[in-house]
PDB file of C-alpha atoms in Angstrom:
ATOM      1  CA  UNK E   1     199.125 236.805 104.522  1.00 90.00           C
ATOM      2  CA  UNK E   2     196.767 234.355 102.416  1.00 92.00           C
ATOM      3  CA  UNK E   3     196.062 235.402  99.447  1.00 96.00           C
ATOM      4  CA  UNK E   4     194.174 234.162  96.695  1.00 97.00           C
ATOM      5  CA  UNK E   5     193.856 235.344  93.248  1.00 98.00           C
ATOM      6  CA  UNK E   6     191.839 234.412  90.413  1.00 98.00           C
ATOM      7  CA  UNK E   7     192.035 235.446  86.718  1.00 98.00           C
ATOM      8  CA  UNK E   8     190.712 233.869  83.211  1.00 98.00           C
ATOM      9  CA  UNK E   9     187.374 235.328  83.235  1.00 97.00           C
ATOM     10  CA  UNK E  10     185.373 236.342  80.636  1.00 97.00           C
ATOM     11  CA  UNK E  11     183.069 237.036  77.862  1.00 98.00           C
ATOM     12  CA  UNK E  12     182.500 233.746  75.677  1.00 98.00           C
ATOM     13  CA  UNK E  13     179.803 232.403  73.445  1.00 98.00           C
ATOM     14  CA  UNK E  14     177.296 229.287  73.963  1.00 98.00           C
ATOM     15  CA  UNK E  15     179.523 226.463  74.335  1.00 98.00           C
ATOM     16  CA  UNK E  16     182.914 228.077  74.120  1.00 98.00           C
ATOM     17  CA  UNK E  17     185.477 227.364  76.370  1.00 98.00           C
ATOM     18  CA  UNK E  18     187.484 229.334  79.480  1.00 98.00           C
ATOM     19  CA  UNK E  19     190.539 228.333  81.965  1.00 98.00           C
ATOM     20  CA  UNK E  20     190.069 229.908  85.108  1.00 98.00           C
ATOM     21  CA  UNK E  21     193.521 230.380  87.424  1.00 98.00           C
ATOM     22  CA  UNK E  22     193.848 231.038  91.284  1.00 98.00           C
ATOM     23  CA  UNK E  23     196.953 231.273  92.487  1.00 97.00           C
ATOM     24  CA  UNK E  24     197.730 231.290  95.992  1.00 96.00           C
ATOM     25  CA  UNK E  25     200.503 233.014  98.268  1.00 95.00           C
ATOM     26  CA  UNK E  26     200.617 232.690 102.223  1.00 93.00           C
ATOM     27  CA  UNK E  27     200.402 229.280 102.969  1.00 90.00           C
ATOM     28  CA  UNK E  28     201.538 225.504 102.294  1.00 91.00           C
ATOM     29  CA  UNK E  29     199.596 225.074  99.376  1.00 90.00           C
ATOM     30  CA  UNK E  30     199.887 221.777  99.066  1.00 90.00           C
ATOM     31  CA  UNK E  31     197.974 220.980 102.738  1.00 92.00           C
ATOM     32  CA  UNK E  32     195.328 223.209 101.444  1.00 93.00           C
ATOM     33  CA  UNK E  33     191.847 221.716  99.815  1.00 95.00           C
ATOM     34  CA  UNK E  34     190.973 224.572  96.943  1.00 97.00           C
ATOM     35  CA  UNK E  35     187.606 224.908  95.493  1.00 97.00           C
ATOM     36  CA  UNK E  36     185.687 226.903  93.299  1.00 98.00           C
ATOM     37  CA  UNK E  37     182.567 228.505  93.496  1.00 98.00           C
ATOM     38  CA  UNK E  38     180.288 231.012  91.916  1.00 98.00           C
ATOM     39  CA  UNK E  39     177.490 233.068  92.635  1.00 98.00           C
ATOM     40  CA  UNK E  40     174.962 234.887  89.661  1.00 97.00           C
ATOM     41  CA  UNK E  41     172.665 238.039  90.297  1.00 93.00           C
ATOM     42  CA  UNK E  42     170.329 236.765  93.137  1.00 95.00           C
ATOM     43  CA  UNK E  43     171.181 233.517  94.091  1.00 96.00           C
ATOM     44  CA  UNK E  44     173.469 231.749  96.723  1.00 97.00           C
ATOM     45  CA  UNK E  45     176.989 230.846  96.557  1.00 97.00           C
ATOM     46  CA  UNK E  46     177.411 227.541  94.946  1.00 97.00           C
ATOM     47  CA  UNK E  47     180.143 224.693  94.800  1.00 98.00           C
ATOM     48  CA  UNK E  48     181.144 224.464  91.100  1.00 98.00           C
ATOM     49  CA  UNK E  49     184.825 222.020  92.164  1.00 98.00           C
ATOM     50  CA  UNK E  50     186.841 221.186  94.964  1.00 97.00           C
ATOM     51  CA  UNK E  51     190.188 219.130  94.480  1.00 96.00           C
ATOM     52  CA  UNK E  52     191.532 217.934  97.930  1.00 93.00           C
ATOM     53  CA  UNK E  53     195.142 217.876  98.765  1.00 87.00           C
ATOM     54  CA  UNK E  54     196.093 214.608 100.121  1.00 76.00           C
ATOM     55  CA  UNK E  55     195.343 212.526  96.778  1.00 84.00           C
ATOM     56  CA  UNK E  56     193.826 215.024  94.313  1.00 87.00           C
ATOM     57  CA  UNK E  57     190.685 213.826  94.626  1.00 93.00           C
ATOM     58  CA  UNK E  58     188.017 215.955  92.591  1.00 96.00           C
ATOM     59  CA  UNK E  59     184.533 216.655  93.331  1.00 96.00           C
ATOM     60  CA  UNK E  60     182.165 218.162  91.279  1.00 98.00           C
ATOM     61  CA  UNK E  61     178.900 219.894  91.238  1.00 98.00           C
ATOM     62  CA  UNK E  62     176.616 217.550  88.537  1.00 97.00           C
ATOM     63  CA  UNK E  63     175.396 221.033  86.707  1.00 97.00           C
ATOM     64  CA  UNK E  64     178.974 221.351  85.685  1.00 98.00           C
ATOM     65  CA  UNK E  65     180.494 217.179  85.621  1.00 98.00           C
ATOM     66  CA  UNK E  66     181.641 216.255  82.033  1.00 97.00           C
ATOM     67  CA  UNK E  67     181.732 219.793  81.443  1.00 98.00           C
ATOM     68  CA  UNK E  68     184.577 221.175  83.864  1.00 98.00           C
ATOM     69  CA  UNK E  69     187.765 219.473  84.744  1.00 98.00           C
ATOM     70  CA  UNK E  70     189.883 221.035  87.808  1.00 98.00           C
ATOM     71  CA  UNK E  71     193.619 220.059  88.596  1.00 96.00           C
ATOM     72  CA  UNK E  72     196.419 221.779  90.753  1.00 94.00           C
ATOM     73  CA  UNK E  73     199.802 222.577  90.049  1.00 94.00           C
ATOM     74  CA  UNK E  74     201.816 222.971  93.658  1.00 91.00           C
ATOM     75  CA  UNK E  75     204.983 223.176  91.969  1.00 93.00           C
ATOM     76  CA  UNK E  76     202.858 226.600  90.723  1.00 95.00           C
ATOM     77  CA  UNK E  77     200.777 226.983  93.621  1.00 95.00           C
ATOM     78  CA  UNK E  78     198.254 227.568  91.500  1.00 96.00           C
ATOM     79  CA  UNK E  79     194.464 225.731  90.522  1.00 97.00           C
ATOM     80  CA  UNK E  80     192.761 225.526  87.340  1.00 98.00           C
ATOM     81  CA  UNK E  81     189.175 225.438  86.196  1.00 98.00           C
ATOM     82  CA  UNK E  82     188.825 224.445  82.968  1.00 98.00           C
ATOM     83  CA  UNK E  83     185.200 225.202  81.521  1.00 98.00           C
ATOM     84  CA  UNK E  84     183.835 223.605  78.359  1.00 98.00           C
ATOM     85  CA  UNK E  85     180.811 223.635  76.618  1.00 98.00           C
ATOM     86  CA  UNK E  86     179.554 226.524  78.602  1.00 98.00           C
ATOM     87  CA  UNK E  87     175.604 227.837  78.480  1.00 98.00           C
ATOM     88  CA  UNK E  88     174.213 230.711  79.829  1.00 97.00           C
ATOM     89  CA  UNK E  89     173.285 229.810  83.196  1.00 97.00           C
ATOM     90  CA  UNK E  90     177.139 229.562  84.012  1.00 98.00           C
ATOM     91  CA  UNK E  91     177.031 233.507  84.158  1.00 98.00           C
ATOM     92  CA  UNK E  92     178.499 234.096  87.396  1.00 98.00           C
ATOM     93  CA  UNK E  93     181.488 235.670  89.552  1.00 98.00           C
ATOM     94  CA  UNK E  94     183.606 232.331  89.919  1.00 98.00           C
ATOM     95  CA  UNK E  95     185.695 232.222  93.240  1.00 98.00           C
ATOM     96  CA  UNK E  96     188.443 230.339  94.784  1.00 98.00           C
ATOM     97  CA  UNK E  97     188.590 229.281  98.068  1.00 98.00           C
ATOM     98  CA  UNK E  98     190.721 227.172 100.268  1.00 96.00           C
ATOM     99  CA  UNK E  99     191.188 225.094 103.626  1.00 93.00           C
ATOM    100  CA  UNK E 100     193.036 223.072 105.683  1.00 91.00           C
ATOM    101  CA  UNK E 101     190.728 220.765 106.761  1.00 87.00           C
ATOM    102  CA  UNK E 102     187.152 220.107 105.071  1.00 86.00           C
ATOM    103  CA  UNK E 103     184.775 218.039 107.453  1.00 88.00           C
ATOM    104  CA  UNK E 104     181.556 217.926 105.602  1.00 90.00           C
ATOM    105  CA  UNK E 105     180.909 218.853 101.984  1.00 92.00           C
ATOM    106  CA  UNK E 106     183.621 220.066 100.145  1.00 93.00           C
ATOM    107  CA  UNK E 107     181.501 221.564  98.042  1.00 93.00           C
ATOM    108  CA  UNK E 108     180.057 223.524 100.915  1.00 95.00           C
ATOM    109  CA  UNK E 109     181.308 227.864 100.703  1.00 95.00           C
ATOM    110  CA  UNK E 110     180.783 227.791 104.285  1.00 94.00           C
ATOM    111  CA  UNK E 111     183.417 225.192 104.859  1.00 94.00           C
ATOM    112  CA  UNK E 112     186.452 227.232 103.759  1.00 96.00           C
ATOM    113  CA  UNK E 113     188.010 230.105 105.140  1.00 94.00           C
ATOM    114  CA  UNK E 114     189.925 231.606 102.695  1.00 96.00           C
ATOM    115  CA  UNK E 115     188.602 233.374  99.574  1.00 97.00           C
ATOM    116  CA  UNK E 116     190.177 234.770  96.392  1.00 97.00           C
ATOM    117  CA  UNK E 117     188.168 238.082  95.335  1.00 97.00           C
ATOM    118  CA  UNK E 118     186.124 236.748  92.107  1.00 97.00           C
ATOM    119  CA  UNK E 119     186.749 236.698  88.430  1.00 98.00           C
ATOM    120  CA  UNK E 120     183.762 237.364  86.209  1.00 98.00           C
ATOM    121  CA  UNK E 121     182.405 234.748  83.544  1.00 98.00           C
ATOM    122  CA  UNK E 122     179.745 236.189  80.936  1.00 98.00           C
ATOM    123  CA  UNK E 123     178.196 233.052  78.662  1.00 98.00           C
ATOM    124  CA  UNK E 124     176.287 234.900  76.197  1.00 97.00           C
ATOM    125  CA  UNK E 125     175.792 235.782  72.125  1.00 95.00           C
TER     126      UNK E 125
END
């Protein structure tokens, strides 16, 4: 079955840095757009990244551009987050997701069906 995993969460400073990792088992990964998301005490699930699976393209939410960088390894089946300069307001459980086929926003939780079960990230001193 699909299965997503993530891992690389944390507690880390003001602008410290974390890699996030979801790897995936239970499908052709490499048809499959990934994203990540997160979601703090209170609010709605948000699109932090997406990287799509026919070119790689990336797409980022503008709270995190210049800060976060995502790439995919298929030869891994596995996506990475990597999270610099981090502040406080990135506190949040940070989730993957993936899909076949993305027809509006890929930044958009309610466009993907498949979702890892959350890795914790604490930004604090």
């Amino acid at each position: 079955q699909v299965q997503l995993v993530e891992s690389g969460g944390g507690l880390v400073q003001p602008g410290g840095s974390l890699r996030l990792s979801c790897a995936a088992s239970g499908f052709t990964f490499d048809y499959y757009a990934i994203g990540w998301f997160r979601q703090a005490p209170g609010k709605e699930r948000e699109g932090v990244s997406c990287i799509r699976s026919s070119d790689g393209s990336t797409y980022y939410a503008d709270s995190v551009k210049g800060r976060f960088t995502i790439s995919r390894d298929n030869a891994k089946n596995t996506v990475y987050l990597q999270m610099n300069s981090l502040k406080p307001e990135d506190t949040a459980v940070y989730y993957c997701a993936a899909d076949l086929m993305i027809y509006g926003d890929f930044l958009d939780p309610y466009e993907y069906d498949y979702w890892g079960q959350g890795t914790q990230v604490t930004v604090s001193s």
